[in-house]
PDB file of C-alpha atoms in Angstrom:
ATOM      1  CA  MET A   1       0.052   0.065   0.063  1.00  0.00           C
ATOM      2  CA  PRO A   2       1.533   3.394  -0.956  1.00  0.00           C
ATOM      3  CA  THR A   3       2.842   5.529   1.860  1.00  0.00           C
ATOM      4  CA  ALA A   4       1.947   9.201   1.950  1.00  0.00           C
ATOM      5  CA  PRO A   5       5.381  10.313   0.449  1.00  0.00           C
ATOM      6  CA  ALA A   6       4.888   7.599  -2.356  1.00  0.00           C
ATOM      7  CA  ALA A   7       1.603   9.068  -3.058  1.00  0.00           C
ATOM      8  CA  ILE A   8       2.776  12.612  -3.563  1.00  0.00           C
ATOM      9  CA  ALA A   9       5.710  11.548  -5.532  1.00  0.00           C
ATOM     10  CA  ALA A  10       3.612   9.400  -7.858  1.00  0.00           C
ATOM     11  CA  GLY A  11       1.357  12.442  -8.513  1.00  0.00           C
ATOM     12  CA  LEU A  12       4.247  14.674  -9.254  1.00  0.00           C
ATOM     13  CA  LYS A  13       5.927  12.222 -11.535  1.00  0.00           C
ATOM     14  CA  GLY A  14       2.690  11.847 -13.487  1.00  0.00           C
ATOM     15  CA  GLY A  15       2.021  15.537 -13.830  1.00  0.00           C
ATOM     16  CA  ALA A  16      -1.165  17.193 -12.704  1.00  0.00           C
ATOM     17  CA  ALA A  17      -4.049  14.824 -11.683  1.00  0.00           C
ATOM     18  CA  PRO A  18      -7.054  14.792 -13.945  1.00  0.00           C
ATOM     19  CA  PRO A  19      -9.646  17.388 -12.876  1.00  0.00           C
ATOM     20  CA  LYS A  20     -12.109  16.032 -10.332  1.00  0.00           C
ATOM     21  CA  THR A  21     -15.114  17.094  -8.381  1.00  0.00           C
ATOM     22  CA  VAL A  22     -14.267  17.321  -4.619  1.00  0.00           C
ATOM     23  CA  LEU A  23     -16.506  18.089  -1.649  1.00  0.00           C
ATOM     24  CA  VAL A  24     -14.706  19.370   1.353  1.00  0.00           C
ATOM     25  CA  THR A  25     -16.632  19.836   4.795  1.00  0.00           C
ATOM     26  CA  GLY A  26     -15.522  22.544   7.355  1.00  0.00           C
ATOM     27  CA  ALA A  27     -14.322  24.773   4.569  1.00  0.00           C
ATOM     28  CA  SER A  28     -14.789  28.124   6.458  1.00  0.00           C
ATOM     29  CA  ARG A  29     -11.321  28.329   7.869  1.00  0.00           C
ATOM     30  CA  GLY A  30      -8.141  26.498   8.558  1.00  0.00           C
ATOM     31  CA  LEU A  31      -7.456  23.257   6.694  1.00  0.00           C
ATOM     32  CA  GLY A  32     -10.705  23.062   4.971  1.00  0.00           C
ATOM     33  CA  ARG A  33     -10.679  26.432   3.338  1.00  0.00           C
ATOM     34  CA  ALA A  34      -6.943  26.119   2.494  1.00  0.00           C
ATOM     35  CA  LEU A  35      -7.672  22.835   0.869  1.00  0.00           C
ATOM     36  CA  VAL A  36     -10.564  24.194  -1.103  1.00  0.00           C
ATOM     37  CA  LEU A  37      -8.622  27.105  -2.470  1.00  0.00           C
ATOM     38  CA  GLU A  38      -5.625  24.871  -3.373  1.00  0.00           C
ATOM     39  CA  LEU A  39      -7.968  22.483  -5.239  1.00  0.00           C
ATOM     40  CA  ALA A  40      -9.812  25.209  -6.987  1.00  0.00           C
ATOM     41  CA  LYS A  41      -6.425  26.782  -7.996  1.00  0.00           C
ATOM     42  CA  ARG A  42      -5.448  23.537  -9.796  1.00  0.00           C
ATOM     43  CA  GLY A  43      -8.634  23.411 -11.611  1.00  0.00           C
ATOM     44  CA  HIS A  44     -10.794  21.060  -9.850  1.00  0.00           C
ATOM     45  CA  VAL A  45     -14.517  21.655  -9.101  1.00  0.00           C
ATOM     46  CA  VAL A  46     -14.998  22.184  -5.389  1.00  0.00           C
ATOM     47  CA  ILE A  47     -18.064  21.927  -3.363  1.00  0.00           C
ATOM     48  CA  GLY A  48     -17.194  23.713  -0.103  1.00  0.00           C
ATOM     49  CA  CYS A  49     -19.353  23.024   2.939  1.00  0.00           C
ATOM     50  CA  LEU A  50     -19.553  25.341   5.993  1.00  0.00           C
ATOM     51  CA  ARG A  51     -21.812  26.485   8.790  1.00  0.00           C
ATOM     52  CA  SER A  52     -21.947  30.350   8.117  1.00  0.00           C
ATOM     53  CA  ALA A  53     -24.093  32.243   5.744  1.00  0.00           C
ATOM     54  CA  GLU A  54     -21.492  35.177   6.003  1.00  0.00           C
ATOM     55  CA  LYS A  55     -18.535  32.867   5.323  1.00  0.00           C
ATOM     56  CA  VAL A  56     -20.400  31.211   2.496  1.00  0.00           C
ATOM     57  CA  LYS A  57     -20.240  34.595   0.531  1.00  0.00           C
ATOM     58  CA  SER A  58     -16.721  35.204   1.488  1.00  0.00           C
ATOM     59  CA  LEU A  59     -15.621  31.734   0.226  1.00  0.00           C
ATOM     60  CA  GLU A  60     -17.758  32.238  -2.944  1.00  0.00           C
ATOM     61  CA  SER A  61     -15.973  35.516  -3.844  1.00  0.00           C
ATOM     62  CA  GLU A  62     -12.463  33.964  -3.340  1.00  0.00           C
ATOM     63  CA  LEU A  63     -13.404  31.065  -5.493  1.00  0.00           C
ATOM     64  CA  MET A  64     -14.556  33.377  -8.353  1.00  0.00           C
ATOM     65  CA  ALA A  65     -10.915  33.833  -9.187  1.00  0.00           C
ATOM     66  CA  PHE A  66     -10.503  30.175 -10.210  1.00  0.00           C
ATOM     67  CA  THR A  67     -12.510  28.628 -13.203  1.00  0.00           C
ATOM     68  CA  PRO A  68     -12.753  24.817 -13.194  1.00  0.00           C
ATOM     69  CA  ASN A  69     -11.345  22.959 -16.051  1.00  0.00           C
ATOM     70  CA  ALA A  70     -14.099  21.666 -18.389  1.00  0.00           C
ATOM     71  CA  SER A  71     -12.904  18.180 -18.475  1.00  0.00           C
ATOM     72  CA  SER A  72     -13.754  17.499 -14.887  1.00  0.00           C
ATOM     73  CA  SER A  73     -14.810  13.757 -14.717  1.00  0.00           C
ATOM     74  CA  SER A  74     -17.980  14.610 -12.734  1.00  0.00           C
ATOM     75  CA  ALA A  75     -18.949  18.149 -14.062  1.00  0.00           C
ATOM     76  CA  ALA A  76     -19.273  19.243 -17.538  1.00  0.00           C
ATOM     77  CA  PRO A  77     -19.462  22.946 -18.445  1.00  0.00           C
ATOM     78  CA  PRO A  78     -20.854  25.373 -17.375  1.00  0.00           C
ATOM     79  CA  PHE A  79     -20.504  23.904 -13.857  1.00  0.00           C
ATOM     80  CA  LYS A  80     -18.857  25.938 -11.249  1.00  0.00           C
ATOM     81  CA  HIS A  81     -17.667  25.710  -7.712  1.00  0.00           C
ATOM     82  CA  PHE A  82     -20.504  25.521  -5.224  1.00  0.00           C
ATOM     83  CA  VAL A  83     -20.554  26.703  -1.550  1.00  0.00           C
ATOM     84  CA  ALA A  84     -23.347  25.242   0.818  1.00  0.00           C
ATOM     85  CA  ASP A  85     -24.183  26.375   4.292  1.00  0.00           C
ATOM     86  CA  LEU A  86     -24.193  22.905   5.812  1.00  0.00           C
ATOM     87  CA  ASP A  87     -24.171  21.615   9.429  1.00  0.00           C
ATOM     88  CA  VAL A  88     -22.964  18.005   9.179  1.00  0.00           C
ATOM     89  CA  ARG A  89     -24.578  17.227  12.442  1.00  0.00           C
ATOM     90  CA  SER A  90     -27.846  17.470  10.904  1.00  0.00           C
ATOM     91  CA  ASP A  91     -28.701  14.200   9.127  1.00  0.00           C
ATOM     92  CA  SER A  92     -31.604  15.918   7.169  1.00  0.00           C
ATOM     93  CA  SER A  93     -29.330  18.806   5.845  1.00  0.00           C
ATOM     94  CA  VAL A  94     -26.828  16.370   4.555  1.00  0.00           C
ATOM     95  CA  LYS A  95     -29.690  14.529   2.960  1.00  0.00           C
ATOM     96  CA  GLU A  96     -30.852  17.688   1.232  1.00  0.00           C
ATOM     97  CA  LEU A  97     -27.355  18.373   0.169  1.00  0.00           C
ATOM     98  CA  ALA A  98     -27.012  14.797  -1.419  1.00  0.00           C
ATOM     99  CA  LYS A  99     -30.266  15.262  -3.309  1.00  0.00           C
ATOM    100  CA  LEU A 100     -28.891  18.806  -4.672  1.00  0.00           C
ATOM    101  CA  VAL A 101     -25.687  17.406  -5.956  1.00  0.00           C
ATOM    102  CA  VAL A 102     -27.496  14.467  -7.627  1.00  0.00           C
ATOM    103  CA  GLU A 103     -30.012  17.075  -9.272  1.00  0.00           C
ATOM    104  CA  SER A 104     -27.109  19.158 -10.481  1.00  0.00           C
ATOM    105  CA  GLY A 105     -25.011  16.345 -11.723  1.00  0.00           C
ATOM    106  CA  ARG A 106     -22.241  17.110  -9.239  1.00  0.00           C
ATOM    107  CA  VAL A 107     -21.698  13.793  -7.535  1.00  0.00           C
ATOM    108  CA  PRO A 108     -18.226  14.023  -6.038  1.00  0.00           C
ATOM    109  CA  ASP A 109     -15.250  11.943  -7.186  1.00  0.00           C
ATOM    110  CA  ILE A 110     -13.660  12.735  -3.723  1.00  0.00           C
ATOM    111  CA  ILE A 111     -15.127  13.725  -0.339  1.00  0.00           C
ATOM    112  CA  VAL A 112     -12.994  15.198   2.283  1.00  0.00           C
ATOM    113  CA  ASN A 113     -14.578  14.924   5.712  1.00  0.00           C
ATOM    114  CA  ASN A 114     -12.758  17.680   7.265  1.00  0.00           C
ATOM    115  CA  ALA A 115     -15.186  19.434   9.694  1.00  0.00           C
ATOM    116  CA  GLY A 116     -14.207  19.006  13.072  1.00  0.00           C
ATOM    117  CA  THR A 117     -13.979  20.523  16.584  1.00  0.00           C
ATOM    118  CA  ILE A 118     -12.162  20.127  19.940  1.00  0.00           C
ATOM    119  CA  ASN A 119     -13.123  20.440  23.651  1.00  0.00           C
ATOM    120  CA  LYS A 120     -11.363  23.047  25.603  1.00  0.00           C
ATOM    121  CA  ASN A 121      -8.480  21.682  27.681  1.00  0.00           C
ATOM    122  CA  ASN A 122     -10.026  20.112  30.724  1.00  0.00           C
ATOM    123  CA  LYS A 123     -10.067  16.920  32.860  1.00  0.00           C
ATOM    124  CA  PHE A 124     -12.572  14.438  31.330  1.00  0.00           C
ATOM    125  CA  TRP A 125     -14.964  14.604  34.341  1.00  0.00           C
ATOM    126  CA  GLN A 126     -14.925  18.545  33.985  1.00  0.00           C
ATOM    127  CA  VAL A 127     -15.947  18.578  30.468  1.00  0.00           C
ATOM    128  CA  PRO A 128     -19.655  19.561  30.155  1.00  0.00           C
ATOM    129  CA  ALA A 129     -21.946  17.029  28.572  1.00  0.00           C
ATOM    130  CA  GLU A 130     -23.018  19.652  26.012  1.00  0.00           C
ATOM    131  CA  GLU A 131     -19.229  20.190  24.997  1.00  0.00           C
ATOM    132  CA  PHE A 132     -18.776  16.368  24.735  1.00  0.00           C
ATOM    133  CA  ASP A 133     -21.703  16.052  22.592  1.00  0.00           C
ATOM    134  CA  MET A 134     -20.642  18.755  20.246  1.00  0.00           C
ATOM    135  CA  VAL A 135     -17.233  16.976  19.602  1.00  0.00           C
ATOM    136  CA  ILE A 136     -18.839  13.538  19.075  1.00  0.00           C
ATOM    137  CA  ASP A 137     -21.824  15.022  16.964  1.00  0.00           C
ATOM    138  CA  THR A 138     -19.468  16.842  14.676  1.00  0.00           C
ATOM    139  CA  ASN A 139     -16.297  14.705  14.353  1.00  0.00           C
ATOM    140  CA  VAL A 140     -18.006  11.366  14.263  1.00  0.00           C
ATOM    141  CA  LYS A 141     -21.785  11.617  13.607  1.00  0.00           C
ATOM    142  CA  GLY A 142     -21.013  14.432  11.056  1.00  0.00           C
ATOM    143  CA  ILE A 143     -18.670  12.164   8.986  1.00  0.00           C
ATOM    144  CA  ALA A 144     -21.423   9.092   9.449  1.00  0.00           C
ATOM    145  CA  ASN A 145     -24.181  11.538   7.983  1.00  0.00           C
ATOM    146  CA  ILE A 146     -21.995  12.266   5.014  1.00  0.00           C
ATOM    147  CA  MET A 147     -21.103   8.793   4.199  1.00  0.00           C
ATOM    148  CA  ARG A 148     -24.626   7.610   4.837  1.00  0.00           C
ATOM    149  CA  HIS A 149     -25.985   9.766   1.979  1.00  0.00           C
ATOM    150  CA  PHE A 150     -23.132  10.068  -0.315  1.00  0.00           C
ATOM    151  CA  LEU A 151     -21.655   6.522  -0.425  1.00  0.00           C
ATOM    152  CA  PRO A 152     -24.838   5.237  -2.139  1.00  0.00           C
ATOM    153  CA  LEU A 153     -24.175   7.930  -4.882  1.00  0.00           C
ATOM    154  CA  MET A 154     -20.670   6.941  -5.330  1.00  0.00           C
ATOM    155  CA  ILE A 155     -21.659   3.175  -5.411  1.00  0.00           C
ATOM    156  CA  GLU A 156     -23.998   3.968  -8.090  1.00  0.00           C
ATOM    157  CA  LYS A 157     -21.265   5.699 -10.226  1.00  0.00           C
ATOM    158  CA  LYS A 158     -18.912   2.700  -9.288  1.00  0.00           C
ATOM    159  CA  HIS A 159     -16.115   4.868  -8.117  1.00  0.00           C
ATOM    160  CA  GLY A 160     -15.402   7.392  -5.475  1.00  0.00           C
ATOM    161  CA  ILE A 161     -12.732   8.228  -2.738  1.00  0.00           C
ATOM    162  CA  ILE A 162     -13.754   9.311   0.719  1.00  0.00           C
ATOM    163  CA  VAL A 163     -11.032  10.874   3.031  1.00  0.00           C
ATOM    164  CA  ASN A 164     -11.922  11.142   6.710  1.00  0.00           C
ATOM    165  CA  ILE A 165      -9.776  13.501   8.455  1.00  0.00           C
ATOM    166  CA  SER A 166      -8.220  11.817  11.658  1.00  0.00           C
ATOM    167  CA  SER A 167      -5.458  12.879  13.887  1.00  0.00           C
ATOM    168  CA  GLY A 168      -2.299  11.772  15.694  1.00  0.00           C
ATOM    169  CA  TRP A 169      -4.673  11.819  18.648  1.00  0.00           C
ATOM    170  CA  GLY A 170      -6.733   9.257  16.850  1.00  0.00           C
ATOM    171  CA  ARG A 171      -3.793   6.806  17.005  1.00  0.00           C
ATOM    172  CA  SER A 172      -2.319   7.909  20.458  1.00  0.00           C
ATOM    173  CA  ALA A 173      -3.738   9.821  23.487  1.00  0.00           C
ATOM    174  CA  ALA A 174      -3.127  13.081  25.375  1.00  0.00           C
ATOM    175  CA  ALA A 175      -4.465  14.494  28.587  1.00  0.00           C
ATOM    176  CA  GLU A 176      -7.267  17.251  28.766  1.00  0.00           C
ATOM    177  CA  VAL A 177      -8.448  16.349  25.176  1.00  0.00           C
ATOM    178  CA  ALA A 178     -10.129  13.052  25.847  1.00  0.00           C
ATOM    179  CA  PRO A 179     -13.360  13.781  24.072  1.00  0.00           C
ATOM    180  CA  TYR A 180     -11.219  14.812  20.875  1.00  0.00           C
ATOM    181  CA  CYS A 181      -9.076  11.719  21.126  1.00  0.00           C
ATOM    182  CA  ALA A 182     -12.162   9.484  21.518  1.00  0.00           C
ATOM    183  CA  SER A 183     -13.872  11.084  18.343  1.00  0.00           C
ATOM    184  CA  LYS A 184     -10.783  10.453  16.372  1.00  0.00           C
ATOM    185  CA  TRP A 185     -10.152   6.924  17.381  1.00  0.00           C
ATOM    186  CA  ALA A 186     -13.773   6.530  16.367  1.00  0.00           C
ATOM    187  CA  VAL A 187     -13.093   8.032  12.897  1.00  0.00           C
ATOM    188  CA  GLU A 188     -10.206   5.456  12.501  1.00  0.00           C
ATOM    189  CA  GLY A 189     -12.308   2.527  13.400  1.00  0.00           C
ATOM    190  CA  LEU A 190     -15.271   3.562  11.439  1.00  0.00           C
ATOM    191  CA  THR A 191     -12.994   4.071   8.430  1.00  0.00           C
ATOM    192  CA  LYS A 192     -11.479   0.586   8.652  1.00  0.00           C
ATOM    193  CA  SER A 193     -14.767  -1.022   9.283  1.00  0.00           C
ATOM    194  CA  VAL A 194     -16.639   0.705   6.158  1.00  0.00           C
ATOM    195  CA  ALA A 195     -13.663   0.057   4.159  1.00  0.00           C
ATOM    196  CA  LYS A 196     -14.438  -3.694   4.483  1.00  0.00           C
ATOM    197  CA  GLU A 197     -17.920  -3.126   3.230  1.00  0.00           C
ATOM    198  CA  LEU A 198     -17.252  -1.051   0.022  1.00  0.00           C
ATOM    199  CA  PRO A 199     -17.782  -2.559  -3.260  1.00  0.00           C
ATOM    200  CA  PRO A 200     -14.904  -2.453  -5.981  1.00  0.00           C
ATOM    201  CA  GLY A 201     -14.304   1.084  -7.147  1.00  0.00           C
ATOM    202  CA  LEU A 202     -14.480   2.728  -3.978  1.00  0.00           C
ATOM    203  CA  ALA A 203     -12.200   3.483  -1.150  1.00  0.00           C
ATOM    204  CA  VAL A 204     -12.170   5.134   2.381  1.00  0.00           C
ATOM    205  CA  VAL A 205      -9.076   6.441   4.036  1.00  0.00           C
ATOM    206  CA  ALA A 206      -8.374   7.877   7.271  1.00  0.00           C
ATOM    207  CA  LEU A 207      -5.819  10.840   6.970  1.00  0.00           C
ATOM    208  CA  SER A 208      -4.171  12.621   9.706  1.00  0.00           C
ATOM    209  CA  PRO A 209      -3.123  16.085   8.538  1.00  0.00           C
ATOM    210  CA  GLY A 210      -0.112  16.330  10.790  1.00  0.00           C
ATOM    211  CA  VAL A 211       0.499  19.195  13.252  1.00  0.00           C
ATOM    212  CA  ILE A 212      -0.807  22.361  11.794  1.00  0.00           C
ATOM    213  CA  ASN A 213      -1.142  26.068  13.022  1.00  0.00           C
ATOM    214  CA  THR A 214      -4.871  26.112  13.282  1.00  0.00           C
ATOM    215  CA  ASP A 215      -7.450  27.470  15.760  1.00  0.00           C
ATOM    216  CA  MET A 216      -7.810  23.902  17.395  1.00  0.00           C
ATOM    217  CA  LEU A 217      -4.018  23.665  17.799  1.00  0.00           C
ATOM    218  CA  THR A 218      -4.077  26.989  19.369  1.00  0.00           C
ATOM    219  CA  SER A 219      -6.600  25.889  21.700  1.00  0.00           C
ATOM    220  CA  CYS A 220      -4.538  23.023  22.898  1.00  0.00           C
ATOM    221  CA  PHE A 221      -0.948  24.472  22.549  1.00  0.00           C
ATOM    222  CA  GLY A 222      -1.558  28.201  22.934  1.00  0.00           C
ATOM    223  CA  SER A 223       1.102  30.568  21.449  1.00  0.00           C
ATOM    224  CA  SER A 224       3.295  27.331  20.598  1.00  0.00           C
ATOM    225  CA  ALA A 225       0.988  26.712  17.928  1.00  0.00           C
ATOM    226  CA  ALA A 226       2.681  29.459  15.836  1.00  0.00           C
ATOM    227  CA  LEU A 227       5.737  27.104  15.625  1.00  0.00           C
ATOM    228  CA  TYR A 228       3.995  24.765  13.174  1.00  0.00           C
ATOM    229  CA  GLN A 229       3.253  25.240   9.555  1.00  0.00           C
ATOM    230  CA  THR A 230       0.276  27.056   8.427  1.00  0.00           C
ATOM    231  CA  PRO A 231      -2.754  25.532   6.541  1.00  0.00           C
ATOM    232  CA  GLU A 232      -1.658  27.457   3.351  1.00  0.00           C
ATOM    233  CA  ASN A 233       1.784  25.679   3.540  1.00  0.00           C
ATOM    234  CA  TRP A 234       0.125  22.377   4.212  1.00  0.00           C
ATOM    235  CA  ALA A 235      -2.499  22.529   1.609  1.00  0.00           C
ATOM    236  CA  PRO A 236      -0.390  21.739  -1.782  1.00  0.00           C
ATOM    237  CA  ASN A 237       1.187  18.566  -0.300  1.00  0.00           C
ATOM    238  CA  ALA A 238      -2.162  17.421   1.169  1.00  0.00           C
ATOM    239  CA  ALA A 239      -4.133  18.198  -2.024  1.00  0.00           C
ATOM    240  CA  GLN A 240      -1.499  16.353  -4.239  1.00  0.00           C
ATOM    241  CA  MET A 241      -1.811  13.405  -1.951  1.00  0.00           C
ATOM    242  CA  ILE A 242      -5.700  13.378  -1.756  1.00  0.00           C
ATOM    243  CA  LEU A 243      -6.102  13.610  -5.401  1.00  0.00           C
ATOM    244  CA  ASN A 244      -3.816  10.531  -6.006  1.00  0.00           C
ATOM    245  CA  PHE A 245      -5.467   8.285  -3.552  1.00  0.00           C
ATOM    246  CA  THR A 246      -6.727   4.975  -5.403  1.00  0.00           C
ATOM    247  CA  VAL A 247      -8.878   1.916  -4.355  1.00  0.00           C
ATOM    248  CA  GLU A 248      -5.356   0.368  -3.176  1.00  0.00           C
ATOM    249  CA  ASP A 249      -5.444   2.885  -0.360  1.00  0.00           C
ATOM    250  CA  ASN A 250      -8.807   1.485   0.839  1.00  0.00           C
ATOM    251  CA  GLY A 251      -8.837   1.301   4.779  1.00  0.00           C
ATOM    252  CA  ALA A 252      -5.416   2.787   5.111  1.00  0.00           C
ATOM    253  CA  SER A 253      -4.564   5.111   8.018  1.00  0.00           C
ATOM    254  CA  LEU A 254      -2.048   7.774   6.476  1.00  0.00           C
ATOM    255  CA  THR A 255      -0.478  10.973   7.415  1.00  0.00           C
ATOM    256  CA  VAL A 256       0.194  14.062   5.166  1.00  0.00           C
TER     257      VAL A 256
END
């Protein structure tokens, strides 16, 4: 199974990846926003999903600078980028988005389940129930909702890649972020189990982004977060890697 560096190297050797339609959740800021803009810059059709009407307009404005390549495998001209106000915690809202992409002919080639949140640093027994629920509902149930409604569309197309953003803390543990660790361990387990159920032509991958200077890292590390690379510096390698995932990567746990 290709390693992360191998996937990137293969993509660089083969030149630019064929244009695709890519859906990214959590696209309002951080990794999601940087990834959406990087994919659009490369000529891919992007469907950005985020929870803010104001930020929808902002991202739409930024995407206007990038015109998708006409040869996209899932979108023929005059298709353009699409930004949706979506709360992944709402199963009914995800269902409506899935219906919309079918009606518009924009069934994604790749889905990046990036939407996520983290609890404030605290002993587990001091984390309020509402805060714990927010982490689980976003990080675990959000991914489940997307896969529940979009996997059947990919199965019908007989191809598709789903990338579930995990974390190093989904493969290890740390104090005071137990809800977050639990959610990312769940992402890893969910990914590996679903991978065993997929028909030929599809794959699901758990991808740790590495340690990146985002708002979530600042929540944990404070000012030390500034020592790590920015989402904008991270996005090119991440995009290259994601675009080059294949069915051979099904069930893998990889790191950018």
